CSV table of C-alpha atoms and ligand atoms in Angstrom, one decimal:
chain,number,residue,atom,x,y,z
A,270,UNK,CA,-22.9,14.3,-23.8
A,271,UNK,CA,-25.5,11.8,-24.7
A,272,UNK,CA,-29.2,12.6,-23.6
A,273,UNK,CA,-30.3,9.2,-23.3
A,274,UNK,CA,-29.1,7.3,-19.9
A,275,UNK,CA,-27.4,4.0,-20.1
A,276,UNK,CA,-29.0,1.6,-17.5
A,277,UNK,CA,-26.8,-0.7,-15.6
A,278,UNK,CA,-27.3,-2.5,-12.2
A,279,UNK,CA,-23.8,-1.8,-11.0
A,280,UNK,CA,-21.4,0.8,-11.7
A,281,UNK,CA,-18.0,0.3,-10.2
A,282,UNK,CA,-15.7,3.4,-10.7
A,283,UNK,CA,-12.2,2.5,-10.7
A,284,UNK,CA,-10.5,-0.6,-12.6
A,285,UNK,CA,-7.9,-1.4,-9.7
A,286,UNK,CA,-7.8,-4.7,-8.1
A,287,UNK,CA,-10.7,-3.8,-5.8
A,288,UNK,CA,-13.0,-2.8,-8.8
A,289,UNK,CA,-12.2,-5.7,-11.0
A,290,UNK,CA,-12.0,-8.5,-8.3
A,291,UNK,CA,-15.3,-7.3,-6.8
A,292,UNK,CA,-16.9,-7.0,-10.5
A,293,UNK,CA,-16.0,-10.8,-10.8
A,294,UNK,CA,-17.4,-11.9,-7.5
A,295,UNK,CA,-20.8,-9.7,-8.3
A,296,UNK,CA,-21.3,-11.4,-11.7
A,297,UNK,CA,-20.6,-14.8,-10.1
A,298,UNK,CA,-23.1,-14.3,-7.6
A,299,UNK,CA,-25.7,-12.3,-10.1
A,300,UNK,CA,-25.1,-13.6,-13.6
A,301,UNK,CA,-28.0,-11.6,-14.8
A,302,UNK,CA,-26.8,-8.1,-13.6
A,303,UNK,CA,-25.1,-5.5,-16.1
A,304,UNK,CA,-22.0,-4.8,-14.4
A,305,UNK,CA,-20.0,-1.8,-15.9
A,306,UNK,CA,-16.3,-0.7,-14.6
A,307,UNK,CA,-15.4,3.0,-15.3
A,308,UNK,CA,-11.9,3.9,-15.3
A,309,UNK,CA,-10.4,7.3,-15.9
A,310,UNK,CA,-7.1,5.9,-17.3
A,311,UNK,CA,-6.9,4.4,-20.9
A,312,UNK,CA,-6.3,1.0,-19.4
A,313,UNK,CA,-7.4,-1.1,-16.5
A,314,UNK,CA,-5.3,-2.4,-13.7
A,315,UNK,CA,-2.4,-0.2,-14.5
A,316,UNK,CA,-1.1,0.0,-11.0
A,317,UNK,CA,-0.9,-3.9,-10.9
A,318,UNK,CA,1.6,-3.9,-13.3
A,319,UNK,CA,4.1,-1.9,-11.1
A,320,UNK,CA,3.5,-4.0,-7.9
A,321,UNK,CA,6.3,-5.9,-6.5
A,322,UNK,CA,8.9,-4.3,-8.9
A,323,UNK,CA,6.7,-5.8,-11.8
A,324,UNK,CA,6.6,-9.2,-10.3
A,325,UNK,CA,3.5,-8.7,-8.3
A,326,UNK,CA,3.6,-9.7,-4.5
A,327,UNK,CA,-0.1,-10.8,-4.2
A,328,UNK,CA,0.2,-11.9,-0.6
A,329,UNK,CA,2.2,-13.3,2.5
A,330,UNK,CA,2.4,-16.7,4.1
A,331,UNK,CA,3.1,-15.0,7.2
A,332,UNK,CA,0.4,-12.2,7.1
A,333,UNK,CA,-0.1,-10.7,10.3
A,334,UNK,CA,-3.6,-8.9,10.3
A,335,UNK,CA,-2.7,-6.6,13.3
A,336,UNK,CA,-0.3,-4.7,11.2
A,337,UNK,CA,-3.2,-3.1,9.3
A,338,UNK,CA,-4.6,0.3,10.3
A,339,UNK,CA,-7.8,-0.1,12.1
A,340,UNK,CA,-7.4,-3.8,12.7
A,341,UNK,CA,-10.8,-3.7,14.8
A,342,UNK,CA,-12.6,-3.3,11.4
A,343,UNK,CA,-10.0,-5.5,9.3
A,344,UNK,CA,-10.6,-8.2,12.0
A,345,UNK,CA,-14.5,-8.6,11.4
A,346,UNK,CA,-13.7,-9.6,8.0
A,347,UNK,CA,-10.9,-12.1,8.1
A,348,UNK,CA,-12.2,-15.2,10.0
A,349,UNK,CA,-12.9,-17.1,6.5
A,350,UNK,CA,-9.4,-16.1,5.3
A,351,UNK,CA,-7.0,-18.6,4.7
A,352,UNK,CA,-3.6,-18.5,2.9
A,353,UNK,CA,-4.3,-21.7,1.0
A,354,UNK,CA,-7.9,-20.6,0.3
A,355,UNK,CA,-6.4,-17.5,-1.2
A,356,UNK,CA,-4.0,-19.5,-3.4
A,357,UNK,CA,-7.0,-21.8,-4.3
A,358,UNK,CA,-8.8,-18.7,-5.5
A,359,UNK,CA,-5.8,-17.3,-7.5
A,360,UNK,CA,-5.3,-20.7,-9.2
A,361,UNK,CA,-9.0,-20.8,-10.1
A,362,UNK,CA,-8.2,-17.7,-12.1
A,363,UNK,CA,-5.2,-19.4,-13.8
A,364,UNK,CA,-2.8,-17.3,-11.6
A,365,UNK,CA,-0.3,-20.3,-10.4
A,366,UNK,CA,1.7,-19.0,-7.6
A,367,UNK,CA,4.8,-19.6,-5.5
A,368,UNK,CA,6.6,-18.4,-2.3
A,369,UNK,CA,9.8,-16.6,-2.4
A,370,UNK,CA,10.9,-15.9,1.3
A,371,UNK,CA,7.2,-16.1,2.4
A,372,UNK,CA,5.9,-13.8,-0.4
A,373,UNK,CA,3.5,-14.8,-2.5
A,374,UNK,CA,4.2,-14.2,-6.4
A,375,UNK,CA,2.8,-15.6,-9.7
A,376,UNK,CA,5.0,-18.4,-10.8
A,377,UNK,CA,5.8,-16.4,-13.8
A,378,UNK,CA,7.2,-13.7,-11.8
A,379,UNK,CA,5.4,-11.1,-14.0
A,380,UNK,CA,2.4,-8.8,-12.9
A,381,UNK,CA,1.2,-9.1,-16.6
A,382,UNK,CA,0.0,-12.7,-15.6
A,383,UNK,CA,-2.3,-11.2,-12.8
A,384,UNK,CA,-3.7,-8.5,-15.0
A,385,UNK,CA,-4.4,-10.6,-18.2
A,386,UNK,CA,-6.1,-13.6,-16.0
A,387,UNK,CA,-8.4,-10.9,-14.2
A,388,UNK,CA,-9.2,-9.3,-17.5
A,389,UNK,CA,-9.9,-12.7,-19.1
A,390,UNK,CA,-11.9,-13.7,-16.4
A,391,UNK,CA,-14.1,-10.3,-16.7
A,392,UNK,CA,-14.5,-10.8,-20.3
A,393,UNK,CA,-15.8,-14.5,-19.9
A,394,UNK,CA,-18.2,-13.2,-17.4
A,395,UNK,CA,-19.5,-10.5,-19.6
A,396,UNK,CA,-18.3,-7.5,-17.6
A,397,UNK,CA,-18.1,-4.2,-19.3
A,398,UNK,CA,-15.5,-1.6,-19.1
A,399,UNK,CA,-15.5,2.0,-20.1
A,400,UNK,CA,-11.9,3.5,-20.3
A,401,UNK,CA,-10.9,7.2,-20.2
A,402,UNK,CA,-13.9,8.3,-18.8
A,403,UNK,CA,-14.4,10.4,-15.5
A,404,UNK,CA,-17.2,10.4,-13.2
A,405,UNK,CA,-18.6,13.9,-12.5
A,406,UNK,CA,-21.3,13.6,-10.3
A,407,UNK,CA,-23.9,11.1,-9.0
A,408,UNK,CA,-27.6,11.7,-7.5
A,409,UNK,CA,-30.3,9.8,-6.0
A,410,UNK,CA,-33.6,9.9,-7.9
A,411,UNK,CA,-36.3,8.1,-6.4
A,412,UNK,CA,-35.1,4.5,-6.7
A,413,UNK,CA,-32.0,4.7,-8.8
A,414,UNK,CA,-28.8,6.8,-9.1
A,415,UNK,CA,-28.2,9.0,-11.8
A,416,UNK,CA,-24.6,9.4,-12.7
A,417,UNK,CA,-23.0,11.8,-15.0
A,418,UNK,CA,-19.3,11.3,-16.4
A,419,UNK,CA,-17.6,13.6,-19.0
A,420,UNK,CA,-19.0,11.3,-21.8
A,421,UNK,CA,-22.4,9.7,-20.6
A,422,UNK,CA,-25.2,9.5,-18.2
A,423,UNK,CA,-26.1,6.4,-16.5
A,424,UNK,CA,-29.0,5.1,-14.4
A,425,UNK,CA,-27.7,2.6,-12.0
A,426,UNK,CA,-28.9,0.7,-8.9
A,427,UNK,CA,-25.6,0.8,-6.8
A,428,UNK,CA,-22.2,2.4,-7.3
A,429,UNK,CA,-18.9,1.1,-5.8
A,430,UNK,CA,-16.3,3.4,-5.4
A,431,UNK,CA,-12.8,1.7,-5.7
A,432,UNK,CA,-11.0,4.5,-7.1
A,433,UNK,CA,-7.7,3.7,-4.9
A,434,UNK,CA,-6.5,6.8,-2.8
A,435,UNK,CA,-3.8,9.3,-3.6
A,436,UNK,CA,-0.6,7.2,-3.8
A,437,UNK,CA,1.2,7.1,-7.1
A,438,UNK,CA,-1.1,9.1,-9.0
A,439,UNK,CA,0.7,8.4,-12.4
A,440,UNK,CA,-0.8,5.1,-12.1
A,441,UNK,CA,-4.5,6.6,-11.7
A,442,UNK,CA,-5.1,6.8,-8.2
A,443,UNK,CA,-4.9,10.7,-8.0
A,444,UNK,CA,-7.4,11.3,-5.2
A,445,UNK,CA,-9.9,13.3,-7.5
A,446,UNK,CA,-12.8,11.3,-6.3
A,447,UNK,CA,-12.4,12.4,-2.8
A,448,UNK,CA,-13.8,16.1,-4.0
A,449,UNK,CA,-17.1,14.4,-5.1
A,450,UNK,CA,-17.3,12.6,-1.9
A,451,UNK,CA,-16.8,15.5,0.4
A,452,UNK,CA,-19.6,17.2,-1.7
A,453,UNK,CA,-21.9,14.3,-0.7
A,454,UNK,CA,-20.8,14.9,3.0
A,455,UNK,CA,-18.4,12.0,3.5
A,456,UNK,CA,-15.6,12.2,6.1
A,457,UNK,CA,-12.2,11.8,4.7
A,458,UNK,CA,-9.6,11.3,7.3
A,459,UNK,CA,-6.3,13.1,6.7
A,460,UNK,CA,-4.5,11.7,3.8
A,461,UNK,CA,-0.7,11.2,4.0
A,462,UNK,CA,1.7,9.1,2.0
A,463,UNK,CA,2.5,5.6,3.5
A,464,UNK,CA,5.2,3.1,2.3
A,465,UNK,CA,7.6,5.6,0.8
A,466,UNK,CA,11.3,6.6,1.2
A,467,UNK,CA,12.2,9.3,3.5
A,468,UNK,CA,14.3,12.4,3.4
A,469,UNK,CA,16.4,12.8,6.4
A,470,UNK,CA,17.8,15.9,8.0
A,471,UNK,CA,21.4,14.2,7.8
A,472,UNK,CA,22.9,14.6,4.5
A,473,UNK,CA,23.3,11.0,3.0
A,474,UNK,CA,24.8,11.6,-0.3
A,475,UNK,CA,28.1,10.1,0.2
A,476,UNK,CA,26.2,6.8,1.4
A,477,UNK,CA,24.1,6.5,-1.9
A,478,UNK,CA,23.7,3.0,-3.3
A,479,UNK,CA,24.8,1.0,0.0
A,480,UNK,CA,22.4,-1.7,1.0
A,481,UNK,CA,22.5,-2.9,4.6
A,482,UNK,CA,20.6,-5.9,6.4
A,483,UNK,CA,20.1,-4.0,9.6
A,484,UNK,CA,17.7,-3.7,12.9
A,485,UNK,CA,15.8,-0.5,12.6
A,486,UNK,CA,14.1,1.4,15.4
A,487,UNK,CA,11.7,4.4,15.0
A,488,UNK,CA,11.6,6.9,17.9
A,489,UNK,CA,8.8,9.4,18.2
A,490,UNK,CA,9.8,12.2,20.8
A,491,UNK,CA,12.6,9.9,21.9
A,492,UNK,CA,10.1,6.9,22.9
A,493,UNK,CA,10.5,3.8,20.7
A,494,UNK,CA,7.1,3.1,18.6
A,495,UNK,CA,8.3,0.5,16.2
A,496,UNK,CA,11.2,-1.6,15.3
A,497,UNK,CA,11.9,-4.0,12.5
A,498,UNK,CA,14.5,-5.8,10.8
A,499,UNK,CA,15.4,-6.0,6.8
A,500,UNK,CA,17.3,-4.3,4.3
A,501,UNK,CA,17.7,-0.4,4.1
A,502,UNK,CA,18.9,1.5,1.2
A,503,UNK,CA,20.7,4.4,1.5
A,504,UNK,CA,19.7,7.4,-1.2
A,505,UNK,CA,21.2,10.6,-2.1
A,506,UNK,CA,18.9,12.4,0.2
A,507,UNK,CA,17.6,9.8,2.5
A,508,UNK,CA,16.7,6.4,3.4
A,509,UNK,CA,14.7,3.7,1.5
A,510,UNK,CA,14.1,-0.1,1.4
A,511,UNK,CA,11.0,-2.1,2.8
A,512,UNK,CA,11.8,-1.2,6.5
A,513,UNK,CA,11.9,2.3,5.9
A,514,UNK,CA,8.8,2.4,3.7
A,515,UNK,CA,7.1,0.6,6.7
A,516,UNK,CA,8.6,3.2,9.0
A,517,UNK,CA,7.1,6.0,6.8
A,518,UNK,CA,3.7,4.4,7.4
A,519,UNK,CA,4.0,4.4,11.1
A,520,UNK,CA,5.1,8.1,11.0
A,521,UNK,CA,2.2,9.0,9.0
A,522,UNK,CA,0.0,6.9,11.5
A,523,UNK,CA,1.2,8.4,14.3
A,524,UNK,CA,0.9,12.3,13.5
A,525,UNK,CA,3.2,15.1,14.4
A,526,UNK,CA,6.2,14.8,16.5
A,527,UNK,CA,10.1,14.4,16.0
A,528,UNK,CA,11.0,11.0,14.6
A,529,UNK,CA,14.5,9.5,14.7
A,530,UNK,CA,15.6,6.3,12.9
A,531,UNK,CA,18.2,4.1,14.7
A,532,UNK,CA,19.8,1.8,12.4
A,533,UNK,CA,21.9,-1.2,13.9
A,534,UNK,CA,24.3,-1.9,11.4
A,535,UNK,CA,25.6,-5.0,12.9
A,536,UNK,CA,22.4,-6.7,14.3
A,537,UNK,CA,24.3,-10.1,14.7
A,538,UNK,CA,26.9,-8.9,16.9
A,539,UNK,CA,26.2,-8.0,20.7
A,540,UNK,CA,28.1,-4.9,22.0
A,541,UNK,CA,30.3,-6.8,24.2
A,542,UNK,CA,31.6,-9.0,21.3
A,543,UNK,CA,32.4,-5.7,19.4
A,544,UNK,CA,34.2,-4.4,22.5
A,545,UNK,CA,36.5,-7.8,22.6
A,546,UNK,CA,37.0,-7.4,18.9
A,547,UNK,CA,38.0,-3.8,19.2
A,548,UNK,CA,40.9,-4.4,21.5
A,549,UNK,CA,44.3,-3.5,20.2
A,550,UNK,CA,42.9,-1.7,17.1
A,551,UNK,CA,42.5,2.1,16.1
A,552,UNK,CA,38.8,3.0,15.9
A,553,UNK,CA,39.4,3.5,12.3
A,554,UNK,CA,41.1,0.2,11.8
A,555,UNK,CA,38.3,-1.4,13.8
A,556,UNK,CA,35.3,0.2,11.6
A,557,UNK,CA,37.3,-0.7,8.2
A,558,UNK,CA,36.7,-4.4,9.2
A,559,UNK,CA,33.0,-4.0,9.5
A,560,UNK,CA,31.7,-1.2,7.0
A,561,UNK,CA,31.4,-0.4,3.6
A,562,UNK,CA,34.2,2.5,2.4
A,563,UNK,CA,31.4,4.9,2.0
A,564,UNK,CA,30.0,4.3,5.4
A,565,UNK,CA,33.4,4.6,6.7
A,566,UNK,CA,33.6,8.3,5.1
A,567,UNK,CA,30.2,9.1,6.6
A,568,UNK,CA,31.4,8.0,10.1
A,569,UNK,CA,34.7,10.3,9.5
A,570,UNK,CA,32.6,13.1,8.3
A,571,UNK,CA,30.3,13.1,11.2
A,572,UNK,CA,33.0,12.2,13.7
A,573,UNK,CA,31.1,9.1,14.7
A,574,UNK,CA,34.3,7.2,14.7
A,575,UNK,CA,35.0,8.6,17.9
A,576,UNK,CA,32.5,6.2,19.5
A,577,UNK,CA,32.3,3.5,16.8
A,578,UNK,CA,30.6,0.9,18.7
A,579,UNK,CA,27.8,3.1,19.6
A,580,UNK,CA,27.3,4.5,16.0
A,581,UNK,CA,27.3,0.9,14.6
A,582,UNK,CA,24.8,-0.2,16.9
A,583,UNK,CA,22.4,2.8,16.3
A,584,UNK,CA,23.4,5.0,13.7
A,585,UNK,CA,20.9,7.9,14.0
A,586,UNK,CA,18.8,9.5,11.3
A,587,UNK,CA,16.3,12.5,11.7
A,588,UNK,CA,13.1,12.2,9.8
A,589,UNK,CA,12.6,15.3,7.6
A,590,UNK,CA,9.8,14.4,5.2
A,591,UNK,CA,8.4,11.5,3.1
A,592,UNK,CA,9.4,11.6,-0.7
A,593,UNK,CA,5.5,12.4,-1.2
A,594,UNK,CA,2.6,10.7,-2.8
A,595,UNK,CA,4.4,10.3,-6.0
A,596,UNK,CA,6.8,7.8,-4.7
A,597,UNK,CA,4.4,6.1,-2.0
A,598,UNK,CA,3.0,2.9,-2.5
A,599,UNK,CA,-0.2,3.2,-0.3
A,600,UNK,CA,-2.0,6.2,1.4
A,601,UNK,CA,-2.6,6.4,5.0
A,602,UNK,CA,-6.2,8.0,5.5
A,603,UNK,CA,-9.3,7.9,3.2
A,604,UNK,CA,-12.9,7.3,3.5
A,605,UNK,CA,-13.7,7.3,7.2
A,606,UNK,CA,-14.7,3.8,8.5
A,607,UNK,CA,-17.3,5.6,10.4
A,608,UNK,CA,-19.2,6.2,7.1
A,609,UNK,CA,-19.7,2.5,6.1
A,610,UNK,CA,-21.3,-0.6,7.6
A,611,UNK,CA,-19.6,-3.8,8.0
A,612,UNK,CA,-20.7,-4.9,4.7
A,613,UNK,CA,-18.7,-1.6,3.1
A,614,UNK,CA,-22.1,0.3,2.2
A,615,UNK,CA,-22.4,3.8,3.1
A,616,UNK,CA,-24.4,4.6,6.2
A,617,UNK,CA,-25.8,7.6,4.5
A,618,UNK,CA,-26.5,6.7,1.2
A,619,UNK,CA,-27.9,3.1,0.6
A,620,UNK,CA,-26.4,1.4,-2.6
A,621,UNK,CA,-23.2,3.2,-2.4
A,622,UNK,CA,-20.3,1.1,-1.6
A,623,UNK,CA,-16.4,1.8,-0.8
A,624,UNK,CA,-13.8,-0.8,-1.5
A,625,UNK,CA,-10.1,-1.1,-1.3
A,626,UNK,CA,-7.5,1.6,-0.9
A,627,UNK,CA,-10.0,4.4,-1.0
A,628,UNK,CA,-10.8,3.4,2.5
A,629,UNK,CA,-9.0,4.4,5.7
A,630,UNK,CA,-7.1,1.2,5.6
A,631,UNK,CA,-3.6,0.6,4.8
A,632,UNK,CA,-1.2,-2.4,5.5
A,633,UNK,CA,2.8,-2.8,5.5
A,634,UNK,CA,5.1,-3.9,2.6
A,635,UNK,CA,5.0,-7.7,1.5
A,636,UNK,CA,1.8,-8.4,-0.1
A,637,UNK,CA,-0.3,-7.2,2.6
A,638,UNK,CA,-2.4,-4.6,0.6
A,639,UNK,CA,-3.5,-6.7,-2.3
A,640,UNK,CA,-4.0,-9.8,-0.1
A,641,UNK,CA,-6.6,-7.6,1.9
A,642,UNK,CA,-8.0,-6.1,-1.2
A,643,UNK,CA,-8.4,-9.6,-3.1
A,644,UNK,CA,-10.0,-11.0,0.1
A,645,UNK,CA,-12.5,-8.4,0.6
A,646,UNK,CA,-13.3,-7.9,-3.2
A,647,UNK,CA,-13.8,-11.6,-4.0
A,648,UNK,CA,-16.1,-12.2,-0.9
A,649,UNK,CA,-18.0,-9.1,-1.7
A,650,UNK,CA,-21.9,-9.6,-2.2
A,651,UNK,CA,-24.9,-7.5,-1.9
B,259,LIG,C1,4.6,1.1,-7.1
B,259,LIG,C2,3.8,0.5,-6.2
B,259,LIG,C3,4.1,-1.2,-5.8
B,259,LIG,C4,3.2,-1.8,-5.2
B,259,LIG,N1,3.4,-3.1,-4.8
B,259,LIG,C5,2.7,-3.9,-4.1
B,259,LIG,C6,2.9,-5.4,-3.9
B,259,LIG,O1,3.8,-5.8,-4.5
B,259,LIG,N2,2.0,-5.9,-3.1
B,259,LIG,C7,0.9,-5.2,-2.5
B,259,LIG,O2,0.3,-6.0,-1.7
B,259,LIG,N3,0.6,-4.1,-2.6
B,259,LIG,C8,1.3,-3.3,-3.6
B,259,LIG,N4,1.1,-2.0,-3.8
B,259,LIG,C9,-0.2,-1.4,-3.2
B,259,LIG,C10,-1.3,-1.9,-4.0
B,259,LIG,O3,-0.9,-1.7,-5.5
B,259,LIG,C11,-2.5,-0.9,-3.9
B,259,LIG,O4,-2.8,-1.1,-2.5
B,259,LIG,C12,-3.8,-1.7,-4.7
B,259,LIG,O5,-3.5,-1.5,-5.8
B,259,LIG,C13,-5.1,-0.7,-4.4
B,259,LIG,O6,-5.9,-1.1,-5.1
B,259,LIG,P1,-7.5,-0.6,-5.4
B,259,LIG,O7,-8.1,-1.1,-6.6
B,259,LIG,O8,-7.9,-0.1,-4.0
B,259,LIG,O9,-6.8,0.9,-6.0
B,259,LIG,P2,-5.9,1.2,-7.1
B,259,LIG,O10,-5.0,-0.1,-7.6
B,259,LIG,O11,-5.1,2.4,-7.0
B,259,LIG,O12,-6.8,1.2,-8.4
B,259,LIG,C14,-7.7,2.4,-8.5
B,259,LIG,C15,-8.2,2.7,-10.0
B,259,LIG,O13,-9.2,3.5,-9.9
B,259,LIG,C16,-9.0,4.7,-11.0
B,259,LIG,N5,-9.4,5.8,-10.7
B,259,LIG,C17,-9.3,6.7,-9.5
B,259,LIG,N6,-9.8,7.9,-9.8
B,259,LIG,C18,-10.8,7.6,-10.7
B,259,LIG,C19,-11.9,8.5,-10.9
B,259,LIG,N7,-12.4,9.4,-10.4
B,259,LIG,N8,-12.9,7.8,-11.8
B,259,LIG,C20,-12.5,6.7,-12.6
B,259,LIG,N9,-11.4,5.9,-12.2
B,259,LIG,C21,-10.7,6.1,-11.2
B,259,LIG,C22,-7.6,4.4,-11.2
B,259,LIG,O14,-7.1,5.0,-12.3
B,259,LIG,C23,-7.2,3.0,-10.8
B,259,LIG,O15,-7.2,2.3,-11.9
B,259,LIG,C24,1.9,-1.1,-4.8
B,259,LIG,C25,1.8,0.0,-4.9
B,259,LIG,C26,2.5,0.9,-5.6
B,259,LIG,C27,2.0,2.3,-6.1
């Protein structure tokens, strides 16, 4: 441990998109500030490389902000958002973008482009990084914060916590920051995995590997709470795919209860059309014409072939558990929004800020989370 304290204007804890993009914004607004980004992994922006299956889904041309948790808070920050404005910002960083089915990606279709562009801009602006270094404590002393890490001590004017939350800890966001924040009296709302595959009570091994384009309904205690269309992927012990990821978020947001997922395997067919087509066929013959052989086997194993149309239009699955934080893309919960002002500053500790997924805000799949984080981070100012 060094005895001498290193002086910095701004210390940003966490080199994810929230931390790096806000560092760029601060340095642009205050070129004379010393800005240091502290990262406990030995590389910055590691998670970005894993986003969008390595392609980095940066945004969504049809983004519906109401799908975020705590829309009332989110809505205060989006009046100046425009999709074209966002693309122009990315363009200014040399991240050229394109749309694939309304989803925004770098033209290169590589998340490496995004990471390298952000780091190049950070270097150009003189932002410093300290890697493989963890914060242990911070304390307010008269007019500055003294920050102690496992390697150094810092004297800083302001601290931004942009440590992410608990999802995919293998990518750095291990939730370790929350114990420090609890010591400082912050309320952390319950942390649960969002956007993840789910385990079902029903055994799905026979279905493993099948993908279907379906309409999916989520019931809580027999009441419909969410519906969505898209691809469902059957796994050896449950369900996955974008629609299921979003269902997991809804389950985590809606608390305890019995959750059922009904999958309409034939969304393009009305029941009465199916009834007409079923005439003069046995149930099994009828099913063979519509479903994958593995699905037929599943129907037979569960005796669903006795009422084929009913189960084709609403194949039921019972939620057992999520696949856990390790497999989740975002966390539901975080630093409570009651702890911060509209400018993301702590209400109890002036000069302390929270940005990004560390907060209790999460969005669905489809570029929502990065679009929100880039938006607030690039507009961040003191
Ligand atoms: C596999 C995967 C795919 C995804 N794909 C997409 C997608 O395509 N589109 C989309 O919009 N969203 C996607 N997301 C979600 C998106 O990546 C996150 O919401 C976003 O990265 C959060 O940004 P952040 O900066 O708040 O936190 P993070 O990206 O989690 O970054 C936090 C950083 O802080 C560091 N850190 C944590 N604790 C400490 C500490 N105590 N001290 C120092 N450093 C610390 C971490 O190592 C990390 O580098 C995906 C997530 C995952 C896991």
